[in-house]
PDB file of N, CA and C in Angstrom:
ATOM      1  N   MET A   1      15.279 -19.741  25.050  1.00 83.00           N
ATOM      2  CA  MET A   1      16.321 -19.650  24.070  1.00 83.00           C
ATOM      3  C   MET A   1      16.222 -18.299  23.369  1.00 83.00           C
ATOM      4  N   PHE A   2      17.327 -17.589  23.309  1.00 91.00           N
ATOM      5  CA  PHE A   2      17.377 -16.272  22.683  1.00 91.00           C
ATOM      6  C   PHE A   2      17.966 -16.400  21.289  1.00 91.00           C
ATOM      7  N   ILE A   3      17.289 -15.837  20.300  1.00 91.00           N
ATOM      8  CA  ILE A   3      17.774 -15.848  18.924  1.00 91.00           C
ATOM      9  C   ILE A   3      18.074 -14.409  18.530  1.00 91.00           C
ATOM     10  N   LYS A   4      19.324 -14.172  18.154  1.00 95.00           N
ATOM     11  CA  LYS A   4      19.714 -12.834  17.710  1.00 95.00           C
ATOM     12  C   LYS A   4      19.221 -12.648  16.282  1.00 95.00           C
ATOM     13  N   VAL A   5      18.498 -11.561  16.050  1.00 94.00           N
ATOM     14  CA  VAL A   5      17.899 -11.291  14.743  1.00 94.00           C
ATOM     15  C   VAL A   5      18.638 -10.136  14.073  1.00 94.00           C
ATOM     16  N   GLU A   6      18.909 -10.306  12.803  1.00 93.00           N
ATOM     17  CA  GLU A   6      19.549  -9.268  12.016  1.00 93.00           C
ATOM     18  C   GLU A   6      18.552  -8.763  10.990  1.00 93.00           C
ATOM     19  N   LYS A   7      18.431  -7.434  10.885  1.00 92.00           N
ATOM     20  CA  LYS A   7      17.506  -6.831   9.913  1.00 92.00           C
ATOM     21  C   LYS A   7      18.250  -6.552   8.618  1.00 92.00           C
ATOM     22  N   MET A   8      17.585  -6.874   7.513  1.00 90.00           N
ATOM     23  CA  MET A   8      18.158  -6.638   6.187  1.00 90.00           C
ATOM     24  C   MET A   8      17.091  -5.976   5.323  1.00 90.00           C
ATOM     25  N   ASP A   9      17.515  -5.379   4.231  1.00 90.00           N
ATOM     26  CA  ASP A   9      16.596  -4.756   3.266  1.00 90.00           C
ATOM     27  C   ASP A   9      15.659  -3.764   3.943  1.00 90.00           C
ATOM     28  N   GLY A  10      16.230  -2.890   4.743  1.00 89.00           N
ATOM     29  CA  GLY A  10      15.424  -1.862   5.403  1.00 89.00           C
ATOM     30  C   GLY A  10      14.409  -2.404   6.386  1.00 89.00           C
ATOM     31  N   GLY A  11      14.679  -3.587   6.964  1.00 89.00           N
ATOM     32  CA  GLY A  11      13.778  -4.183   7.939  1.00 89.00           C
ATOM     33  C   GLY A  11      12.733  -5.104   7.339  1.00 89.00           C
ATOM     34  N   ARG A  12      12.738  -5.274   6.006  1.00 88.00           N
ATOM     35  CA  ARG A  12      11.756  -6.167   5.389  1.00 88.00           C
ATOM     36  C   ARG A  12      12.142  -7.631   5.543  1.00 88.00           C
ATOM     37  N   ILE A  13      13.407  -7.886   5.857  1.00 88.00           N
ATOM     38  CA  ILE A  13      13.866  -9.252   6.104  1.00 88.00           C
ATOM     39  C   ILE A  13      14.397  -9.318   7.533  1.00 88.00           C
ATOM     40  N   LEU A  14      13.879 -10.255   8.300  1.00 89.00           N
ATOM     41  CA  LEU A  14      14.380 -10.536   9.637  1.00 89.00           C
ATOM     42  C   LEU A  14      15.006 -11.922   9.575  1.00 89.00           C
ATOM     43  N   ALA A  15      16.321 -11.976   9.761  1.00 90.00           N
ATOM     44  CA  ALA A  15      17.032 -13.239   9.625  1.00 90.00           C
ATOM     45  C   ALA A  15      17.745 -13.584  10.919  1.00 90.00           C
ATOM     46  N   ASN A  16      17.757 -14.857  11.241  1.00 92.00           N
ATOM     47  CA  ASN A  16      18.560 -15.348  12.351  1.00 92.00           C
ATOM     48  C   ASN A  16      20.005 -14.945  12.049  1.00 92.00           C
ATOM     49  N   ALA A  17      20.666 -14.256  12.974  1.00 91.00           N
ATOM     50  CA  ALA A  17      22.021 -13.740  12.737  1.00 91.00           C
ATOM     51  C   ALA A  17      23.000 -14.850  12.373  1.00 91.00           C
ATOM     52  N   ASP A  18      22.767 -16.071  12.847  1.00 89.00           N
ATOM     53  CA  ASP A  18      23.653 -17.187  12.515  1.00 89.00           C
ATOM     54  C   ASP A  18      23.586 -17.539  11.024  1.00 89.00           C
ATOM     55  N   TYR A  19      22.495 -17.191  10.351  1.00 89.00           N
ATOM     56  CA  TYR A  19      22.301 -17.536   8.949  1.00 89.00           C
ATOM     57  C   TYR A  19      22.396 -16.337   8.008  1.00 89.00           C
ATOM     58  N   ALA A  20      22.540 -15.135   8.543  1.00 89.00           N
ATOM     59  CA  ALA A  20      22.602 -13.926   7.711  1.00 89.00           C
ATOM     60  C   ALA A  20      23.789 -13.975   6.760  1.00 89.00           C
ATOM     61  N   LYS A  21      24.909 -14.557   7.184  1.00 90.00           N
ATOM     62  CA  LYS A  21      26.093 -14.654   6.327  1.00 90.00           C
ATOM     63  C   LYS A  21      25.809 -15.534   5.102  1.00 90.00           C
ATOM     64  N   ILE A  22      25.027 -16.579   5.278  1.00 92.00           N
ATOM     65  CA  ILE A  22      24.665 -17.452   4.154  1.00 92.00           C
ATOM     66  C   ILE A  22      23.816 -16.687   3.143  1.00 92.00           C
ATOM     67  N   LEU A  23      22.854 -15.904   3.630  1.00 90.00           N
ATOM     68  CA  LEU A  23      22.020 -15.106   2.727  1.00 90.00           C
ATOM     69  C   LEU A  23      22.877 -14.119   1.956  1.00 90.00           C
ATOM     70  N   ASP A  24      23.783 -13.435   2.648  1.00 90.00           N
ATOM     71  CA  ASP A  24      24.662 -12.452   2.021  1.00 90.00           C
ATOM     72  C   ASP A  24      25.575 -13.109   0.983  1.00 90.00           C
ATOM     73  N   CYS A  25      26.121 -14.259   1.303  1.00 91.00           N
ATOM     74  CA  CYS A  25      27.019 -14.994   0.401  1.00 91.00           C
ATOM     75  C   CYS A  25      26.313 -15.385  -0.899  1.00 91.00           C
ATOM     76  N   ASN A  26      25.017 -15.609  -0.847  1.00 92.00           N
ATOM     77  CA  ASN A  26      24.238 -16.020  -2.017  1.00 92.00           C
ATOM     78  C   ASN A  26      23.544 -14.851  -2.708  1.00 92.00           C
ATOM     79  N   GLY A  27      23.856 -13.622  -2.288  1.00 90.00           N
ATOM     80  CA  GLY A  27      23.263 -12.445  -2.920  1.00 90.00           C
ATOM     81  C   GLY A  27      21.808 -12.230  -2.584  1.00 90.00           C
ATOM     82  N   MET A  28      21.333 -12.876  -1.532  1.00 89.00           N
ATOM     83  CA  MET A  28      19.927 -12.757  -1.138  1.00 89.00           C
ATOM     84  C   MET A  28      19.801 -11.667  -0.073  1.00 89.00           C
ATOM     85  N   VAL A  29      20.058 -10.431  -0.513  1.00 87.00           N
ATOM     86  CA  VAL A  29      20.082  -9.313   0.421  1.00 87.00           C
ATOM     87  C   VAL A  29      18.836  -8.439   0.332  1.00 87.00           C
ATOM     88  N   SER A  30      17.917  -8.799  -0.548  1.00 90.00           N
ATOM     89  CA  SER A  30      16.663  -8.055  -0.631  1.00 90.00           C
ATOM     90  C   SER A  30      15.510  -9.044  -0.713  1.00 90.00           C
ATOM     91  N   SER A  31      14.341  -8.588  -0.314  1.00 85.00           N
ATOM     92  CA  SER A  31      13.173  -9.468  -0.343  1.00 85.00           C
ATOM     93  C   SER A  31      12.832  -9.872  -1.778  1.00 85.00           C
ATOM     94  N   ASP A  32      13.064  -8.980  -2.747  1.00 88.00           N
ATOM     95  CA  ASP A  32      12.804  -9.317  -4.152  1.00 88.00           C
ATOM     96  C   ASP A  32      13.697 -10.453  -4.627  1.00 88.00           C
ATOM     97  N   LYS A  33      14.963 -10.429  -4.235  1.00 89.00           N
ATOM     98  CA  LYS A  33      15.886 -11.487  -4.657  1.00 89.00           C
ATOM     99  C   LYS A  33      15.520 -12.826  -4.026  1.00 89.00           C
ATOM    100  N   ILE A  34      15.077 -12.800  -2.775  1.00 86.00           N
ATOM    101  CA  ILE A  34      14.645 -14.041  -2.118  1.00 86.00           C
ATOM    102  C   ILE A  34      13.383 -14.568  -2.787  1.00 86.00           C
ATOM    103  N   TRP A  35      12.433 -13.693  -3.063  1.00 85.00           N
ATOM    104  CA  TRP A  35      11.161 -14.111  -3.662  1.00 85.00           C
ATOM    105  C   TRP A  35      11.359 -14.705  -5.048  1.00 85.00           C
ATOM    106  N   ASN A  36      12.299 -14.144  -5.829  1.00 87.00           N
ATOM    107  CA  ASN A  36      12.472 -14.551  -7.223  1.00 87.00           C
ATOM    108  C   ASN A  36      13.605 -15.544  -7.450  1.00 87.00           C
ATOM    109  N   MET A  37      14.204 -16.060  -6.399  1.00 87.00           N
ATOM    110  CA  MET A  37      15.310 -16.988  -6.609  1.00 87.00           C
ATOM    111  C   MET A  37      14.791 -18.310  -7.153  1.00 87.00           C
ATOM    112  N   PRO A  38      15.576 -18.936  -8.054  1.00 88.00           N
ATOM    113  CA  PRO A  38      15.126 -20.204  -8.641  1.00 88.00           C
ATOM    114  C   PRO A  38      15.035 -21.308  -7.597  1.00 88.00           C
ATOM    115  N   SER A  39      14.011 -22.114  -7.709  1.00 89.00           N
ATOM    116  CA  SER A  39      13.780 -23.187  -6.741  1.00 89.00           C
ATOM    117  C   SER A  39      12.984 -24.291  -7.407  1.00 89.00           C
ATOM    118  N   GLU A  40      12.899 -25.416  -6.711  1.00 89.00           N
ATOM    119  CA  GLU A  40      12.088 -26.518  -7.231  1.00 89.00           C
ATOM    120  C   GLU A  40      10.966 -26.819  -6.252  1.00 89.00           C
ATOM    121  N   PRO A  41       9.734 -26.949  -6.749  1.00 88.00           N
ATOM    122  CA  PRO A  41       8.590 -27.197  -5.876  1.00 88.00           C
ATOM    123  C   PRO A  41       8.718 -28.535  -5.143  1.00 88.00           C
ATOM    124  N   VAL A  42       8.338 -28.529  -3.883  1.00 89.00           N
ATOM    125  CA  VAL A  42       8.345 -29.741  -3.073  1.00 89.00           C
ATOM    126  C   VAL A  42       6.919 -30.117  -2.698  1.00 89.00           C
ATOM    127  N   LYS A  43       6.154 -29.118  -2.275  1.00 79.00           N
ATOM    128  CA  LYS A  43       4.783 -29.376  -1.836  1.00 79.00           C
ATOM    129  C   LYS A  43       3.943 -28.148  -2.157  1.00 79.00           C
ATOM    130  N   LYS A  44       2.820 -28.372  -2.786  1.00 72.00           N
ATOM    131  CA  LYS A  44       1.922 -27.268  -3.092  1.00 72.00           C
ATOM    132  C   LYS A  44       0.503 -27.724  -2.802  1.00 72.00           C
ATOM    133  N   VAL A  45      -0.016 -27.308  -1.663  1.00 71.00           N
ATOM    134  CA  VAL A  45      -1.355 -27.704  -1.252  1.00 71.00           C
ATOM    135  C   VAL A  45      -2.391 -26.775  -1.869  1.00 71.00           C
ATOM    136  N   LEU A  46      -2.119 -25.496  -1.816  1.00 72.00           N
ATOM    137  CA  LEU A  46      -3.025 -24.485  -2.357  1.00 72.00           C
ATOM    138  C   LEU A  46      -2.284 -23.630  -3.373  1.00 72.00           C
ATOM    139  N   LYS A  47      -3.027 -22.940  -4.245  1.00 73.00           N
ATOM    140  CA  LYS A  47      -2.385 -22.038  -5.203  1.00 73.00           C
ATOM    141  C   LYS A  47      -1.636 -20.917  -4.490  1.00 73.00           C
ATOM    142  N   GLN A  48      -2.145 -20.513  -3.326  1.00 76.00           N
ATOM    143  CA  GLN A  48      -1.572 -19.379  -2.617  1.00 76.00           C
ATOM    144  C   GLN A  48      -0.373 -19.751  -1.740  1.00 76.00           C
ATOM    145  N   ARG A  49      -0.103 -21.038  -1.555  1.00 82.00           N
ATOM    146  CA  ARG A  49       0.940 -21.435  -0.612  1.00 82.00           C
ATOM    147  C   ARG A  49       1.712 -22.632  -1.163  1.00 82.00           C
ATOM    148  N   GLY A  50       3.023 -22.566  -1.061  1.00 86.00           N
ATOM    149  CA  GLY A  50       3.824 -23.687  -1.516  1.00 86.00           C
ATOM    150  C   GLY A  50       5.186 -23.710  -0.849  1.00 86.00           C
ATOM    151  N   THR A  51       5.767 -24.884  -0.745  1.00 90.00           N
ATOM    152  CA  THR A  51       7.103 -25.050  -0.199  1.00 90.00           C
ATOM    153  C   THR A  51       8.030 -25.422  -1.343  1.00 90.00           C
ATOM    154  N   GLU A  52       9.189 -24.774  -1.388  1.00 91.00           N
ATOM    155  CA  GLU A  52      10.137 -25.002  -2.463  1.00 91.00           C
ATOM    156  C   GLU A  52      11.537 -25.210  -1.901  1.00 91.00           C
ATOM    157  N   ARG A  53      12.332 -26.027  -2.609  1.00 94.00           N
ATOM    158  CA  ARG A  53      13.695 -26.332  -2.173  1.00 94.00           C
ATOM    159  C   ARG A  53      14.685 -25.491  -2.975  1.00 94.00           C
ATOM    160  N   VAL A  54      15.696 -24.960  -2.268  1.00 92.00           N
ATOM    161  CA  VAL A  54      16.772 -24.203  -2.902  1.00 92.00           C
ATOM    162  C   VAL A  54      18.105 -24.762  -2.423  1.00 92.00           C
ATOM    163  N   PHE A  55      19.116 -24.617  -3.238  1.00 93.00           N
ATOM    164  CA  PHE A  55      20.473 -25.002  -2.863  1.00 93.00           C
ATOM    165  C   PHE A  55      21.313 -23.738  -2.818  1.00 93.00           C
ATOM    166  N   LEU A  56      21.951 -23.505  -1.678  1.00 92.00           N
ATOM    167  CA  LEU A  56      22.728 -22.289  -1.455  1.00 92.00           C
ATOM    168  C   LEU A  56      24.207 -22.607  -1.354  1.00 92.00           C
ATOM    169  N   LYS A  57      25.035 -21.653  -1.804  1.00 92.00           N
ATOM    170  CA  LYS A  57      26.474 -21.803  -1.648  1.00 92.00           C
ATOM    171  C   LYS A  57      26.832 -21.646  -0.175  1.00 92.00           C
ATOM    172  N   SER A  58      27.763 -22.451   0.273  1.00 90.00           N
ATOM    173  CA  SER A  58      28.246 -22.352   1.642  1.00 90.00           C
ATOM    174  C   SER A  58      29.245 -21.201   1.733  1.00 90.00           C
ATOM    175  N   PRO A  59      29.187 -20.369   2.773  1.00 89.00           N
ATOM    176  CA  PRO A  59      30.127 -19.254   2.897  1.00 89.00           C
ATOM    177  C   PRO A  59      31.598 -19.697   2.959  1.00 89.00           C
ATOM    178  N   ASP A  60      31.846 -20.910   3.453  1.00 88.00           N
ATOM    179  CA  ASP A  60      33.225 -21.392   3.549  1.00 88.00           C
ATOM    180  C   ASP A  60      33.659 -22.181   2.319  1.00 88.00           C
ATOM    181  N   GLY A  61      32.819 -22.241   1.280  1.00 86.00           N
ATOM    182  CA  GLY A  61      33.166 -22.929   0.046  1.00 86.00           C
ATOM    183  C   GLY A  61      32.948 -24.431   0.078  1.00 86.00           C
ATOM    184  N   GLY A  62      32.306 -24.934   1.107  1.00 88.00           N
ATOM    185  CA  GLY A  62      32.049 -26.366   1.230  1.00 88.00           C
ATOM    186  C   GLY A  62      30.881 -26.821   0.366  1.00 88.00           C
ATOM    187  N   GLN A  63      30.274 -27.912   0.763  1.00 92.00           N
ATOM    188  CA  GLN A  63      29.135 -28.489   0.047  1.00 92.00           C
ATOM    189  C   GLN A  63      27.969 -27.496   0.014  1.00 92.00           C
ATOM    190  N   PRO A  64      27.181 -27.510  -1.080  1.00 92.00           N
ATOM    191  CA  PRO A  64      25.980 -26.658  -1.123  1.00 92.00           C
ATOM    192  C   PRO A  64      25.022 -27.017   0.019  1.00 92.00           C
ATOM    193  N   LEU A  65      24.331 -26.012   0.496  1.00 92.00           N
ATOM    194  CA  LEU A  65      23.381 -26.184   1.598  1.00 92.00           C
ATOM    195  C   LEU A  65      21.965 -26.286   1.032  1.00 92.00           C
ATOM    196  N   GLU A  66      21.214 -27.258   1.497  1.00 93.00           N
ATOM    197  CA  GLU A  66      19.828 -27.421   1.082  1.00 93.00           C
ATOM    198  C   GLU A  66      18.941 -26.655   2.060  1.00 93.00           C
ATOM    199  N   ALA A  67      18.052 -25.841   1.512  1.00 91.00           N
ATOM    200  CA  ALA A  67      17.138 -25.059   2.348  1.00 91.00           C
ATOM    201  C   ALA A  67      15.749 -25.082   1.717  1.00 91.00           C
ATOM    202  N   TYR A  68      14.756 -24.742   2.514  1.00 90.00           N
ATOM    203  CA  TYR A  68      13.372 -24.721   2.039  1.00 90.00           C
ATOM    204  C   TYR A  68      12.777 -23.343   2.271  1.00 90.00           C
ATOM    205  N   ILE A  69      12.011 -22.889   1.307  1.00 87.00           N
ATOM    206  CA  ILE A  69      11.325 -21.605   1.395  1.00 87.00           C
ATOM    207  C   ILE A  69       9.832 -21.868   1.282  1.00 87.00           C
ATOM    208  N   LYS A  70       9.077 -21.295   2.196  1.00 85.00           N
ATOM    209  CA  LYS A  70       7.614 -21.389   2.108  1.00 85.00           C
ATOM    210  C   LYS A  70       7.128 -20.030   1.627  1.00 85.00           C
ATOM    211  N   ARG A  71       6.488 -20.035   0.483  1.00 83.00           N
ATOM    212  CA  ARG A  71       6.016 -18.785  -0.118  1.00 83.00           C
ATOM    213  C   ARG A  71       4.505 -18.712  -0.047  1.00 83.00           C
ATOM    214  N   TYR A  72       4.036 -17.528   0.324  1.00 83.00           N
ATOM    215  CA  TYR A  72       2.607 -17.264   0.398  1.00 83.00           C
ATOM    216  C   TYR A  72       2.261 -16.180  -0.603  1.00 83.00           C
ATOM    217  N   ARG A  73       1.219 -16.389  -1.354  1.00 80.00           N
ATOM    218  CA  ARG A  73       0.724 -15.369  -2.283  1.00 80.00           C
ATOM    219  C   ARG A  73      -0.633 -14.896  -1.756  1.00 80.00           C
ATOM    220  N   PRO A  74      -0.929 -13.615  -1.941  1.00 80.00           N
ATOM    221  CA  PRO A  74      -2.233 -13.121  -1.483  1.00 80.00           C
ATOM    222  C   PRO A  74      -3.374 -13.806  -2.226  1.00 80.00           C
ATOM    223  N   GLU A  75      -4.443 -14.010  -1.523  1.00 78.00           N
ATOM    224  CA  GLU A  75      -5.628 -14.617  -2.122  1.00 78.00           C
ATOM    225  C   GLU A  75      -6.285 -13.597  -3.050  1.00 78.00           C
ATOM    226  N   SER A  76      -6.708 -14.032  -4.221  1.00 80.00           N
ATOM    227  CA  SER A  76      -7.330 -13.123  -5.184  1.00 80.00           C
ATOM    228  C   SER A  76      -8.702 -12.669  -4.666  1.00 80.00           C
ATOM    229  N   PHE A  77      -9.167 -11.571  -5.226  1.00 83.00           N
ATOM    230  CA  PHE A  77     -10.481 -11.049  -4.842  1.00 83.00           C
ATOM    231  C   PHE A  77     -11.581 -12.061  -5.139  1.00 83.00           C
ATOM    232  N   LEU A  78     -11.469 -12.750  -6.290  1.00 84.00           N
ATOM    233  CA  LEU A  78     -12.492 -13.744  -6.649  1.00 84.00           C
ATOM    234  C   LEU A  78     -12.505 -14.908  -5.657  1.00 84.00           C
ATOM    235  N   GLU A  79     -11.332 -15.339  -5.192  1.00 79.00           N
ATOM    236  CA  GLU A  79     -11.274 -16.413  -4.199  1.00 79.00           C
ATOM    237  C   GLU A  79     -11.907 -15.967  -2.883  1.00 79.00           C
ATOM    238  N   LYS A  80     -11.623 -14.735  -2.470  1.00 79.00           N
ATOM    239  CA  LYS A  80     -12.221 -14.199  -1.241  1.00 79.00           C
ATOM    240  C   LYS A  80     -13.742 -14.137  -1.365  1.00 79.00           C
ATOM    241  N   LEU A  81     -14.208 -13.682  -2.515  1.00 84.00           N
ATOM    242  CA  LEU A  81     -15.649 -13.588  -2.748  1.00 84.00           C
ATOM    243  C   LEU A  81     -16.290 -14.972  -2.747  1.00 84.00           C
ATOM    244  N   LYS A  82     -15.650 -15.925  -3.404  1.00 83.00           N
ATOM    245  CA  LYS A  82     -16.166 -17.296  -3.454  1.00 83.00           C
ATOM    246  C   LYS A  82     -16.244 -17.889  -2.032  1.00 83.00           C
ATOM    247  N   ASN A  83     -15.198 -17.684  -1.220  1.00 78.00           N
ATOM    248  CA  ASN A  83     -15.193 -18.183   0.147  1.00 78.00           C
ATOM    249  C   ASN A  83     -16.276 -17.510   0.979  1.00 78.00           C
ATOM    250  N   PHE A  84     -16.480 -16.219   0.760  1.00 80.00           N
ATOM    251  CA  PHE A  84     -17.507 -15.499   1.495  1.00 80.00           C
ATOM    252  C   PHE A  84     -18.902 -16.011   1.132  1.00 80.00           C
ATOM    253  N   MET A  85     -19.098 -16.248  -0.154  1.00 82.00           N
ATOM    254  CA  MET A  85     -20.419 -16.703  -0.606  1.00 82.00           C
ATOM    255  C   MET A  85     -20.713 -18.139  -0.140  1.00 82.00           C
ATOM    256  N   SER A  86     -19.685 -18.932   0.095  1.00 80.00           N
ATOM    257  CA  SER A  86     -19.903 -20.298   0.567  1.00 80.00           C
ATOM    258  C   SER A  86     -19.777 -20.373   2.090  1.00 80.00           C
ATOM    259  N   PHE A  87     -19.665 -19.227   2.747  1.00 69.00           N
ATOM    260  CA  PHE A  87     -19.586 -19.119   4.214  1.00 69.00           C
ATOM    261  C   PHE A  87     -18.399 -19.876   4.790  1.00 69.00           C
ATOM    262  N   ARG A  88     -17.238 -19.830   4.110  1.00 56.00           N
ATOM    263  CA  ARG A  88     -16.019 -20.435   4.643  1.00 56.00           C
ATOM    264  C   ARG A  88     -15.184 -19.421   5.345  1.00 56.00           C
TER     265      ARG A  88
END
């Protein structure tokens, strides 16, 4: 299966071309806007990783679209040191 990819924000965003119009319609044209968009937490296993739900406007004006974003935050230096000291 071939998926056509569209580059946005100077190549920092790689989006399935079928969904790029939805991102554009919601003003999510930069990685900063995607990262900072309001969402509600769904699952948070670790401090560094969580899944959040967002509702997006449909490009054709229909019902809002439900989508999920998985966000990763870099591990802090203290966490890395703690993991190293415990041989994890």
